[in-house]
mmCIF file of C-alpha atoms in Angstrom:
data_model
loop_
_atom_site.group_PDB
_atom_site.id
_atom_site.type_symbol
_atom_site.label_atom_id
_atom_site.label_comp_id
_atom_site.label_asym_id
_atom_site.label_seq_id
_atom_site.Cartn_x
_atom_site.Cartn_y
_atom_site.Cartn_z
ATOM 1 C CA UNK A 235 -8.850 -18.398 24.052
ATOM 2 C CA UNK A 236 -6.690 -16.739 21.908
ATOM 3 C CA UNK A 237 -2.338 -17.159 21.622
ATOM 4 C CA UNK A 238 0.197 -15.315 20.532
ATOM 5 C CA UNK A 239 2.490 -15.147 17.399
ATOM 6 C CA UNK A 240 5.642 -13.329 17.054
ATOM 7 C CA UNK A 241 6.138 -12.088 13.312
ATOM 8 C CA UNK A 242 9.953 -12.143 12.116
ATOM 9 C CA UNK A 243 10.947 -10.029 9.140
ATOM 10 C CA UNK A 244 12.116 -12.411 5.739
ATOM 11 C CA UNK A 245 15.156 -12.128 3.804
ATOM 12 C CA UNK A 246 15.680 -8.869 2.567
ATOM 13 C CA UNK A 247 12.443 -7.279 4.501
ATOM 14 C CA UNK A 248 12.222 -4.651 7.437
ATOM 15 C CA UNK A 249 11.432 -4.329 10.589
ATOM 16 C CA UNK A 250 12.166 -5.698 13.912
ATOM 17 C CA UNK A 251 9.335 -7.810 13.781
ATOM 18 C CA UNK A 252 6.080 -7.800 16.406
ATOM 19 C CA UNK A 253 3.857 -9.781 18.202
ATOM 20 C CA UNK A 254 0.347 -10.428 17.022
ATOM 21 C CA UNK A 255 -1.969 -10.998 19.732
ATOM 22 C CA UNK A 256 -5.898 -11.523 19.145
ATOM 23 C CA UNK A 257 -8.947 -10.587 21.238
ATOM 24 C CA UNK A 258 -12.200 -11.001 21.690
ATOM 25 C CA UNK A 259 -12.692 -7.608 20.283
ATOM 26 C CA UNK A 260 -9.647 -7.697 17.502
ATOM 27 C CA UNK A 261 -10.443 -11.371 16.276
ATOM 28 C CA UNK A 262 -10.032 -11.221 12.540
ATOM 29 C CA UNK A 263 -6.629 -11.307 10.536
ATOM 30 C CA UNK A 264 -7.303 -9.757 6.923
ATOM 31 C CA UNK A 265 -5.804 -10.813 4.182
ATOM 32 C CA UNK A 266 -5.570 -7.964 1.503
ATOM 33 C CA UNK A 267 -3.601 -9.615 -1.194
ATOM 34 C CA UNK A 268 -6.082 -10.667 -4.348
ATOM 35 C CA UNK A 269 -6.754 -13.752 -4.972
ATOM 36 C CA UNK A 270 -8.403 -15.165 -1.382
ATOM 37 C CA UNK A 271 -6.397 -15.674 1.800
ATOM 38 C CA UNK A 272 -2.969 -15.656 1.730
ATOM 39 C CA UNK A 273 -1.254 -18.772 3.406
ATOM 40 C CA UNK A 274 0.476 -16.277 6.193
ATOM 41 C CA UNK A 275 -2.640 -14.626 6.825
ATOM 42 C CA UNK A 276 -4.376 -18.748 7.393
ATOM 43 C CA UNK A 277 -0.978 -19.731 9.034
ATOM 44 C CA UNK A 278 -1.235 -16.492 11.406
ATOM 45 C CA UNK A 279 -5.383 -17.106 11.916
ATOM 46 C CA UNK A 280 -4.872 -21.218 12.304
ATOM 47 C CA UNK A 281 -1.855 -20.461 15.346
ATOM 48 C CA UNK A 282 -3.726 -17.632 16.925
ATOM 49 C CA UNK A 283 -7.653 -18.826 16.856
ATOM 50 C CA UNK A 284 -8.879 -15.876 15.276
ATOM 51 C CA UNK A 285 -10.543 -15.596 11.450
ATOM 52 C CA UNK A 286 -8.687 -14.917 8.679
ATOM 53 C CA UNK A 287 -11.160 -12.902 5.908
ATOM 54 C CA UNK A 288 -10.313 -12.357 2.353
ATOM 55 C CA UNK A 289 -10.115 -7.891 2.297
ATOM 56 C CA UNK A 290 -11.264 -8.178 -1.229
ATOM 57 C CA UNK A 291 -14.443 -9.741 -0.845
ATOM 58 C CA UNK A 292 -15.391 -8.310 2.477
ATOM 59 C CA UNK A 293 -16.039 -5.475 4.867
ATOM 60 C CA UNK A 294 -14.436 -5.471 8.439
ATOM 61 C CA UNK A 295 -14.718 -2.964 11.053
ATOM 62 C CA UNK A 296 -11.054 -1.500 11.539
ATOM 63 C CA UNK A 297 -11.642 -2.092 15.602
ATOM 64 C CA UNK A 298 -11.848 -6.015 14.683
ATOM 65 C CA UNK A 299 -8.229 -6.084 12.679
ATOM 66 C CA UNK A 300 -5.657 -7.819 14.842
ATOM 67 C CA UNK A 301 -3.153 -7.379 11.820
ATOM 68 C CA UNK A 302 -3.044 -7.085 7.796
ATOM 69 C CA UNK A 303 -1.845 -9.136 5.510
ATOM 70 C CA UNK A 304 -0.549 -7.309 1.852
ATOM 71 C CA UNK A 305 1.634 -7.756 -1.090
ATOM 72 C CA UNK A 306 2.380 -4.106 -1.488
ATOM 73 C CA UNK A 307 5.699 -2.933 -3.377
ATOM 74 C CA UNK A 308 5.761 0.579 -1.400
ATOM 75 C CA UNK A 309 2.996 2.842 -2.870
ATOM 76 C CA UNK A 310 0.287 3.857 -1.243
ATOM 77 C CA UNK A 311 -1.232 0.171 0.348
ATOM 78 C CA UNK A 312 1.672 -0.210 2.431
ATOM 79 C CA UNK A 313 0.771 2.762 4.446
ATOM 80 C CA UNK A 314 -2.696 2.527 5.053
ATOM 81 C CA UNK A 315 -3.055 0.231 7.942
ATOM 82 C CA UNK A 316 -0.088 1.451 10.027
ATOM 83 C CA UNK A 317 -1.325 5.057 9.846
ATOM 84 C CA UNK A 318 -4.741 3.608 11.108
ATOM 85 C CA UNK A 319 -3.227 1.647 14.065
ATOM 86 C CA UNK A 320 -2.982 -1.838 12.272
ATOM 87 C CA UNK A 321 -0.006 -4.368 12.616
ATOM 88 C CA UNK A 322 0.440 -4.583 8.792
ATOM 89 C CA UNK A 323 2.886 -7.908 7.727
ATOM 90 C CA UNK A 324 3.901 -6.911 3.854
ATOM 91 C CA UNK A 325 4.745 -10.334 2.206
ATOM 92 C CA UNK A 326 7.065 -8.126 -0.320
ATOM 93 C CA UNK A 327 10.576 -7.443 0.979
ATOM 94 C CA UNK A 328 9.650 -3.248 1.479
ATOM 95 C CA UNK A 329 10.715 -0.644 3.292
ATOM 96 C CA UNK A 330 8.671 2.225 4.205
ATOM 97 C CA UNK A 331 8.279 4.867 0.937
ATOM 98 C CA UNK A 332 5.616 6.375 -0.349
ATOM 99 C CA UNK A 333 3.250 9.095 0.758
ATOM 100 C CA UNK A 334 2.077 7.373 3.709
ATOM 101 C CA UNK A 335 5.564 6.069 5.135
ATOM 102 C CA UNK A 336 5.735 8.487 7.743
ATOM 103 C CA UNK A 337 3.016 6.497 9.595
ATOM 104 C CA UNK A 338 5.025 3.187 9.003
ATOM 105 C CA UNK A 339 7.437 2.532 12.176
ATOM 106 C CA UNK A 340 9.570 -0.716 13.134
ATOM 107 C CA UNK A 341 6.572 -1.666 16.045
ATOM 108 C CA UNK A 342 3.273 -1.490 13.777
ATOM 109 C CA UNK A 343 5.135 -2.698 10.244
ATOM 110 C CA UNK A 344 7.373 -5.874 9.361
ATOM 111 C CA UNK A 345 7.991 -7.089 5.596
ATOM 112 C CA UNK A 346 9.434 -9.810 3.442
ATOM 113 C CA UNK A 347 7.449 -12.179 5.699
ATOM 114 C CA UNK A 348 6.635 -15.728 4.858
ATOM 115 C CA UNK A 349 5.007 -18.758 6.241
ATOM 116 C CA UNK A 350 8.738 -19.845 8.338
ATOM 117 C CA UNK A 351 8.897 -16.043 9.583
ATOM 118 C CA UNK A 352 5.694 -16.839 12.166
ATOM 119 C CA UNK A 353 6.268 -18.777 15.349
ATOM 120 C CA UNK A 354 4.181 -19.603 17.857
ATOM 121 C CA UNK A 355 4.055 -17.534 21.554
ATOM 122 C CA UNK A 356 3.946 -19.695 24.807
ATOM 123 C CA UNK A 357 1.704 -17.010 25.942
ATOM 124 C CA UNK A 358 -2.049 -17.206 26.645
ATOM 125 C CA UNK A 359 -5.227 -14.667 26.392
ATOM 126 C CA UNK A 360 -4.651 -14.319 30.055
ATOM 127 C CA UNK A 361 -1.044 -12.113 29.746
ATOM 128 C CA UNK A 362 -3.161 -10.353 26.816
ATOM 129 C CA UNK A 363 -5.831 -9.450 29.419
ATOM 130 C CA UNK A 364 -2.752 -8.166 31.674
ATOM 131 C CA UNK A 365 -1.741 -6.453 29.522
ATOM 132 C CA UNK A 366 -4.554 -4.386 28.362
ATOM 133 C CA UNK A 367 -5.088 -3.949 31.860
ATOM 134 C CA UNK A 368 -1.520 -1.875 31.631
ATOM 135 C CA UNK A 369 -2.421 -0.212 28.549
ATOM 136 C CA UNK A 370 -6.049 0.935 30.542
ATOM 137 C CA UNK A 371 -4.036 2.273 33.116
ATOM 138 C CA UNK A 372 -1.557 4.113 31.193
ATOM 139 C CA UNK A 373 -4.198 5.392 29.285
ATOM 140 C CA UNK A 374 -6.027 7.243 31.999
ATOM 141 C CA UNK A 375 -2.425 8.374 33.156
ATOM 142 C CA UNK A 376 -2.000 10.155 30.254
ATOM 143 C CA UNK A 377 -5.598 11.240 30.301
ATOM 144 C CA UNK A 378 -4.552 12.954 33.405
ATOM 145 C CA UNK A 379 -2.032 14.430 32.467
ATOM 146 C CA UNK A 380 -3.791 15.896 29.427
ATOM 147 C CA UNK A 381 -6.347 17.458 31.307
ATOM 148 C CA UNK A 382 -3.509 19.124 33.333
ATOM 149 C CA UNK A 383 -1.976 20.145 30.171
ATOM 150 C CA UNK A 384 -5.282 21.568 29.387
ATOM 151 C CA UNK A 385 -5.639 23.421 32.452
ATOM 152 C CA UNK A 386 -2.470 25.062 31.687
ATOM 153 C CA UNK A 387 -3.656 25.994 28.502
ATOM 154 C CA UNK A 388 -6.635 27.698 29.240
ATOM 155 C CA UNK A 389 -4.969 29.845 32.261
ATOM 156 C CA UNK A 390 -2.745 30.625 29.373
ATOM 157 C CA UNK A 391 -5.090 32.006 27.747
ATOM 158 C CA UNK A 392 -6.242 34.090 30.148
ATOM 159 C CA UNK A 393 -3.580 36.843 29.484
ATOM 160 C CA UNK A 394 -3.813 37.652 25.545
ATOM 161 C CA UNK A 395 -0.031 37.515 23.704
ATOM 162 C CA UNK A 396 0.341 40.943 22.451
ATOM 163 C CA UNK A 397 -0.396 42.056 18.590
ATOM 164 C CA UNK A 398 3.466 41.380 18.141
ATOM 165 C CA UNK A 399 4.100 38.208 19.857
ATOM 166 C CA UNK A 400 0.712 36.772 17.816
ATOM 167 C CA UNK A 401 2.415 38.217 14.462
ATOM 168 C CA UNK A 402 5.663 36.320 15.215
ATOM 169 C CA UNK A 403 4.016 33.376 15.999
ATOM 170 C CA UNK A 404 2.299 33.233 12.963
ATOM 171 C CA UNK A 405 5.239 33.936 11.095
ATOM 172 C CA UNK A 406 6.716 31.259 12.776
ATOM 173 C CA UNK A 407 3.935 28.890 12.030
ATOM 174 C CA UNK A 408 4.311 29.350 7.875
ATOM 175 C CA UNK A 409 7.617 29.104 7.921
ATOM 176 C CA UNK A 410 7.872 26.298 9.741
ATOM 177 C CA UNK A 411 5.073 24.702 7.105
ATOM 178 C CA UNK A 412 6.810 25.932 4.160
ATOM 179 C CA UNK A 413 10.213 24.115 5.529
ATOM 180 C CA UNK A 414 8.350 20.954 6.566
ATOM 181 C CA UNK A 415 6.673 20.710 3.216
ATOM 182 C CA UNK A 416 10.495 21.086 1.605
ATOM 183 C CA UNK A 417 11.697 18.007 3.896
ATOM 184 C CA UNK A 418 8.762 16.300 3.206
ATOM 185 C CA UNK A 419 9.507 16.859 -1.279
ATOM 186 C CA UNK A 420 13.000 16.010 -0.647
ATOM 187 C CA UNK A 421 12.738 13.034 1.646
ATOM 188 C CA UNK A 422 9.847 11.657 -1.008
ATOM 189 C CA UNK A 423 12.745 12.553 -4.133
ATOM 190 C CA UNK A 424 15.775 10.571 -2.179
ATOM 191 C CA UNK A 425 13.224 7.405 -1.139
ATOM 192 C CA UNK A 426 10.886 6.918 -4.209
ATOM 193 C CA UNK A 427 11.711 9.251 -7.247
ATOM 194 C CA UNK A 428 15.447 8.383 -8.018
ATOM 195 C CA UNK A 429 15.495 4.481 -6.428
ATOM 196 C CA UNK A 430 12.997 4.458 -9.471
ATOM 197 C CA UNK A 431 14.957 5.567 -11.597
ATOM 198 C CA UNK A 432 18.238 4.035 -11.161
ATOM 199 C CA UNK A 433 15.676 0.745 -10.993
ATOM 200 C CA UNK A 434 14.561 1.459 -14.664
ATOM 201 C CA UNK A 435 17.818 2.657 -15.600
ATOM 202 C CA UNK A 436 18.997 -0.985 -14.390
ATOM 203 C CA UNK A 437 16.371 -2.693 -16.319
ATOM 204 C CA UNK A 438 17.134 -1.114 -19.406
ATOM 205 C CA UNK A 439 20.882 -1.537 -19.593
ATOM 206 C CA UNK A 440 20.175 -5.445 -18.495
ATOM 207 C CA UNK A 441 17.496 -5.649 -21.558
ATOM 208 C CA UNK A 442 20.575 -4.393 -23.709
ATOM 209 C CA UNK A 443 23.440 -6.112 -22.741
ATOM 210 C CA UNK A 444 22.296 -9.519 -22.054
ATOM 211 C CA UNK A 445 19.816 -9.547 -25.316
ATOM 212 C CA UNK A 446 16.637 -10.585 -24.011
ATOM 213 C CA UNK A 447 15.383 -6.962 -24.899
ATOM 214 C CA UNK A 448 15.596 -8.719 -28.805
ATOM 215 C CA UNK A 449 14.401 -12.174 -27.827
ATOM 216 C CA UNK A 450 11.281 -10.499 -25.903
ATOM 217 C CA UNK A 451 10.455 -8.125 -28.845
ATOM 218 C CA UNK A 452 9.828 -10.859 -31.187
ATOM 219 C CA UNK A 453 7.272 -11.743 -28.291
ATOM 220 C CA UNK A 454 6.090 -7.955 -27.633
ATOM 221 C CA UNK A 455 6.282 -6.828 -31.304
ATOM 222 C CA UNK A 456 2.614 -8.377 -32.625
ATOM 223 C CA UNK A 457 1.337 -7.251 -29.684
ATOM 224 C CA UNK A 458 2.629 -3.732 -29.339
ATOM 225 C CA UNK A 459 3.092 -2.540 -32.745
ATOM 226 C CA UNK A 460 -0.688 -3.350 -34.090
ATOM 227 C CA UNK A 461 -3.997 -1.549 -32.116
ATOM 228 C CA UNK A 462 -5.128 -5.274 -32.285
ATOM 229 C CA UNK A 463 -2.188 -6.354 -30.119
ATOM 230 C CA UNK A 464 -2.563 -3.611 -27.811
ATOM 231 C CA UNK A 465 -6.500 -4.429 -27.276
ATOM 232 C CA UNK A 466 -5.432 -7.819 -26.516
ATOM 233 C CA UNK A 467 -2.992 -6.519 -24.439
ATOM 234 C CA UNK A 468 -4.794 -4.624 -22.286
ATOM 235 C CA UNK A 469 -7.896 -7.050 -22.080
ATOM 236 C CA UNK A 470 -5.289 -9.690 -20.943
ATOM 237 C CA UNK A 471 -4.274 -6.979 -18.333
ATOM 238 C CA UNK A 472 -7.540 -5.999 -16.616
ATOM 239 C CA UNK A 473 -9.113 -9.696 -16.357
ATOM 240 C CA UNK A 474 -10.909 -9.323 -13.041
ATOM 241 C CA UNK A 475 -9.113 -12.145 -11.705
ATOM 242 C CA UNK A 476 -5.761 -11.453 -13.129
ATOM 243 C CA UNK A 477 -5.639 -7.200 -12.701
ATOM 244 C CA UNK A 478 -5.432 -7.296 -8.832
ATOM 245 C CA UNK A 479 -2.317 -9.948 -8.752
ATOM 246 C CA UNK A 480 -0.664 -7.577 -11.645
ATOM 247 C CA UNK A 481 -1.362 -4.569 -9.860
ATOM 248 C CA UNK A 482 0.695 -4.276 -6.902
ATOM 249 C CA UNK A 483 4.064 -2.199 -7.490
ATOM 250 C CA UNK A 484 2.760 -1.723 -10.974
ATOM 251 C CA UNK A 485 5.936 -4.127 -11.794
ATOM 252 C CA UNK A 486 4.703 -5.625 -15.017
ATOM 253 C CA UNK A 487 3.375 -2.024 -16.095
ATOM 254 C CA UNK A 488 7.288 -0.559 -15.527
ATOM 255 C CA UNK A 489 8.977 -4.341 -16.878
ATOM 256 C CA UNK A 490 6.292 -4.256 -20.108
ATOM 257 C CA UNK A 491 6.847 -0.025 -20.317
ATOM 258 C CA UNK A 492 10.610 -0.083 -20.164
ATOM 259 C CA UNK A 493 10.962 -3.017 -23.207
ATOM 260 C CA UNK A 494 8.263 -1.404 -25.343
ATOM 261 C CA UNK A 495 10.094 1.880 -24.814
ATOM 262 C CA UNK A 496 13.540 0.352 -25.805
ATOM 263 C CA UNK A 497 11.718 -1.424 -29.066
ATOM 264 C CA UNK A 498 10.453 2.008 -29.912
ATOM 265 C CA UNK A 499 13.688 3.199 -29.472
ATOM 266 C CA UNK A 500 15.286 0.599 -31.673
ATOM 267 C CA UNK A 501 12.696 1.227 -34.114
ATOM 268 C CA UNK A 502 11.257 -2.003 -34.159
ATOM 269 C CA UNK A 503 7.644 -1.031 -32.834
ATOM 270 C CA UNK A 504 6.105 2.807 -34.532
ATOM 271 C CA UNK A 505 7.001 5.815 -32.463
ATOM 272 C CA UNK A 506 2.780 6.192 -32.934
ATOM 273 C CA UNK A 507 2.111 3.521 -30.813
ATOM 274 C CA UNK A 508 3.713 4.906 -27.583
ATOM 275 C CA UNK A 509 0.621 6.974 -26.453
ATOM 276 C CA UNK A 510 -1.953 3.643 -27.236
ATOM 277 C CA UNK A 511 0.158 1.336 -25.601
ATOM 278 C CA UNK A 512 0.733 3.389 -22.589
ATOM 279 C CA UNK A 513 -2.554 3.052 -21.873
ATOM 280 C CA UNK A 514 -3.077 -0.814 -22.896
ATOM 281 C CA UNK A 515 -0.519 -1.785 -20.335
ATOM 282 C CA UNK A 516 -2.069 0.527 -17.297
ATOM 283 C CA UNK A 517 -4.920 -1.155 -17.623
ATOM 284 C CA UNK A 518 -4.257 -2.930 -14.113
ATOM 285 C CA UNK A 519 -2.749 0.013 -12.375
ATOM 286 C CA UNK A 520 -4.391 0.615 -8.754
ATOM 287 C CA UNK A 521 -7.051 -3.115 -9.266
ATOM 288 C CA UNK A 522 -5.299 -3.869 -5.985
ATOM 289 C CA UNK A 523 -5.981 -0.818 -4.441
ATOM 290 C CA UNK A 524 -9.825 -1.077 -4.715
ATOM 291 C CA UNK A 525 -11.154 -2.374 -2.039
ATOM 292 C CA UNK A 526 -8.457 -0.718 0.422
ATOM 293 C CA UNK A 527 -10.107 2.640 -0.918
ATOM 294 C CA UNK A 528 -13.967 1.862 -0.462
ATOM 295 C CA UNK A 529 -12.328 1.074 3.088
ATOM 296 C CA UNK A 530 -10.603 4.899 3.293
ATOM 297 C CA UNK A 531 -13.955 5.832 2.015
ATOM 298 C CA UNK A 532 -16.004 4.122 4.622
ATOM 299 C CA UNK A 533 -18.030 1.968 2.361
ATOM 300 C CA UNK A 534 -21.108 0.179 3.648
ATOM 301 C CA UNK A 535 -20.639 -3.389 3.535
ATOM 302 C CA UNK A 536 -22.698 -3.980 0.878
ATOM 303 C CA UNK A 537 -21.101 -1.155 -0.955
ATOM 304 C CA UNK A 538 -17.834 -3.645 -1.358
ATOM 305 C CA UNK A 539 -19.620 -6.262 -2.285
ATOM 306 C CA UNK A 540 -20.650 -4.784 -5.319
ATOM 307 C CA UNK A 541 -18.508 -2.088 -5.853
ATOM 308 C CA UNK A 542 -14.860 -4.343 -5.983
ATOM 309 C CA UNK A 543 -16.063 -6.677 -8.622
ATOM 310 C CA UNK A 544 -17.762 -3.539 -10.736
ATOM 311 C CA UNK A 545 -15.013 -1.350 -10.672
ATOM 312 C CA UNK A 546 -12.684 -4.321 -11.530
ATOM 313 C CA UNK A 547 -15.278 -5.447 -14.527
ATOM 314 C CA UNK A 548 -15.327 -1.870 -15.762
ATOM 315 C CA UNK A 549 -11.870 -1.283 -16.173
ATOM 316 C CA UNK A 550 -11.999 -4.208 -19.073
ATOM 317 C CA UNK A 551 -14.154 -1.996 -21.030
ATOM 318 C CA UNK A 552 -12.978 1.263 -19.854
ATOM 319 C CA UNK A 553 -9.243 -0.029 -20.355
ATOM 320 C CA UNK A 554 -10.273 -1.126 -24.332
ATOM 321 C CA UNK A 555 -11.699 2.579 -24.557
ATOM 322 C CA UNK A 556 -8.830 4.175 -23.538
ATOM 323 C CA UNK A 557 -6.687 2.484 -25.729
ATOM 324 C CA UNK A 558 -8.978 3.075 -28.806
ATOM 325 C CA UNK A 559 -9.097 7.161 -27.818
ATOM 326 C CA UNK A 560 -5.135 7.097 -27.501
ATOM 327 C CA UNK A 561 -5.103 5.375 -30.882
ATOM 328 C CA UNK A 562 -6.560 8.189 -33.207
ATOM 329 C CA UNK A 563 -5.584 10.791 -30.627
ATOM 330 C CA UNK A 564 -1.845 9.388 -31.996
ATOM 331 C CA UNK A 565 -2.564 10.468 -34.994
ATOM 332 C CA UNK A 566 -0.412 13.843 -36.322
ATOM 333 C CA UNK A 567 1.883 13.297 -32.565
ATOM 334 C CA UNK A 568 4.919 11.905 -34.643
#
């Protein structure tokens, strides 16, 4: 028998907060944050009854996910489960951005959630029975009504639109895409593109003015001014182990971008190790991601297995390649 929890946004997070309730059939909570189960994700799965399974080291059907546990800043993670149905708890205060957020509403997403955000239901399996007993019936409801709505349609069809009417529609149709796809660039500009940038823009001027920008390059400089640095850099970066908890948000990529930018700047660090060390400190960029993809993809089970600790092996050499290509590709740039 399975109970309820009710999930409460954290400081600074979103949402209204929702109700998790396990099944028979939805019995697993998955934890998709690197680095085993998250202690939400085992609070959530020790309150409930159902299993909590580490996302990164297996395979579950998307019809067994009661909810999902990430740590994603607001790229492209955070809007993966919502837009497949899935209560999705985001342990990182966000809001919905990125090019999924328009699948991302207040009752399938809640964020900034920690272990004190989860409370406990006085509810049993029996309401949850109840209540997909509701759901069955509103479903065939609206079953009926689409097969009225259907019926409608097809007598509609019966009498052909004329050549004009068909030409306006259509009209109508690309317009109406063009001027969607418009809102769509905008609203992605206002709620990703320039909160970036005023966030670098922030991070720069506080590198300047309180002086940790000098303290750091005396830290940064061995590493980012020599191709030895850089290798070590970037082999630090993509450690299977490490590269998944560095990847979400790509925060240490912008933090470690933004001071290596300002000590090129300065002219502490050669203007010919920009391209190199753009590279070197990408290395982790999307390790988080991977087995979240083989998922969009459909993988096999086995195809996880293997493929998330491959891929995440690879990028270590792949990562040192890259680094030694940008290198001599440097070369006559500055």
């Amino acid at each position: 028998m399975y109970k309820r929890v009710k999930v409460n946004k954290g400081n600074g997070g979103w949402g209204k907060g929702f109700t998790i309730a396990p099944t028979e059939e939805k019995d697993v909570i998955l934890s998709v944050t690197g680095g085993g189960i998250h202690p939400v994700a085992q609070k959530i799965a020790e309150l409930t009854g159902a299993e909590a399974v580490d996302g990164f080291k297996n395979t579950i059907k998307d019809t067994r996910i009661a909810a999902a546990i990430i740590d994603c800043g607001g790229t492209a993670r955070i809007g993966v489960y919502p837009m497949k149905g899935i209560l999705t708890v985001d342990l990182l205060p966000t809001s919905p951005s990125g090019p999924l957020a328009k699948h991302i509403n207040e009752d399938n997403f809640v964020s900034g959630v920690k272990v004190s955000n989860i409370q406990l239901e006085d509810v049993t399996l029996e309401n949850n029975n109840n209540d997909e007993q509701t759901s069955i019936i509103k479903d065939n409801n609206e079953a009926d009504t689409d097969d009225t709505t259907t019926s409608q349609k097809e007598q509609t069809k019966d009498s052909k639109p004329s050549f004009l009417i068909r030409f306006s529609k259509g009209i109508g149709n690309v317009t109406g895409t063009f001027y969607q796809a418009g809102r769509d660039s905008i609203d992605m500009l206002i709620k990703n593109i320039l909160p970036f940038m005023a966030f670098i823009s922030m991070l720069i001027g506080i590198i300047n003015y309180t002086g940790v920008g000098q303290w750091l390059a005396k830290l940064m400089t061995p590493l980012a001014g020599s191709l030895v640095g850089l290798l070590i850099l970037v082999i630090i970066c993509t450690i299977p182990i490490l590269s998944p908890i560095l990847g979400p948000g790509a925060v240490i990529s912008q933090v470690i971008g933004v001071l290596i930018g300002t000590q090129i700047g300065a002219g502490n660090v050669p203007p010919e190790f920009a391209l190199p060390a753009l590279f070197a400190i990408t290395g982790q960029v999307g390790a988080d991601f991977i087995p979240v993809g083989l998922s969009l993809g459909e993988a096999e089970e086995k195809t996880v297995e293997v493929g998330v600790p491959a891929v995440l092996y690879s990028r270590m050499i792949t990562g040192v390649l890259a680094v030694i290509i940008a290198y001599f590709a440097s070369f006559g740039l500055y």
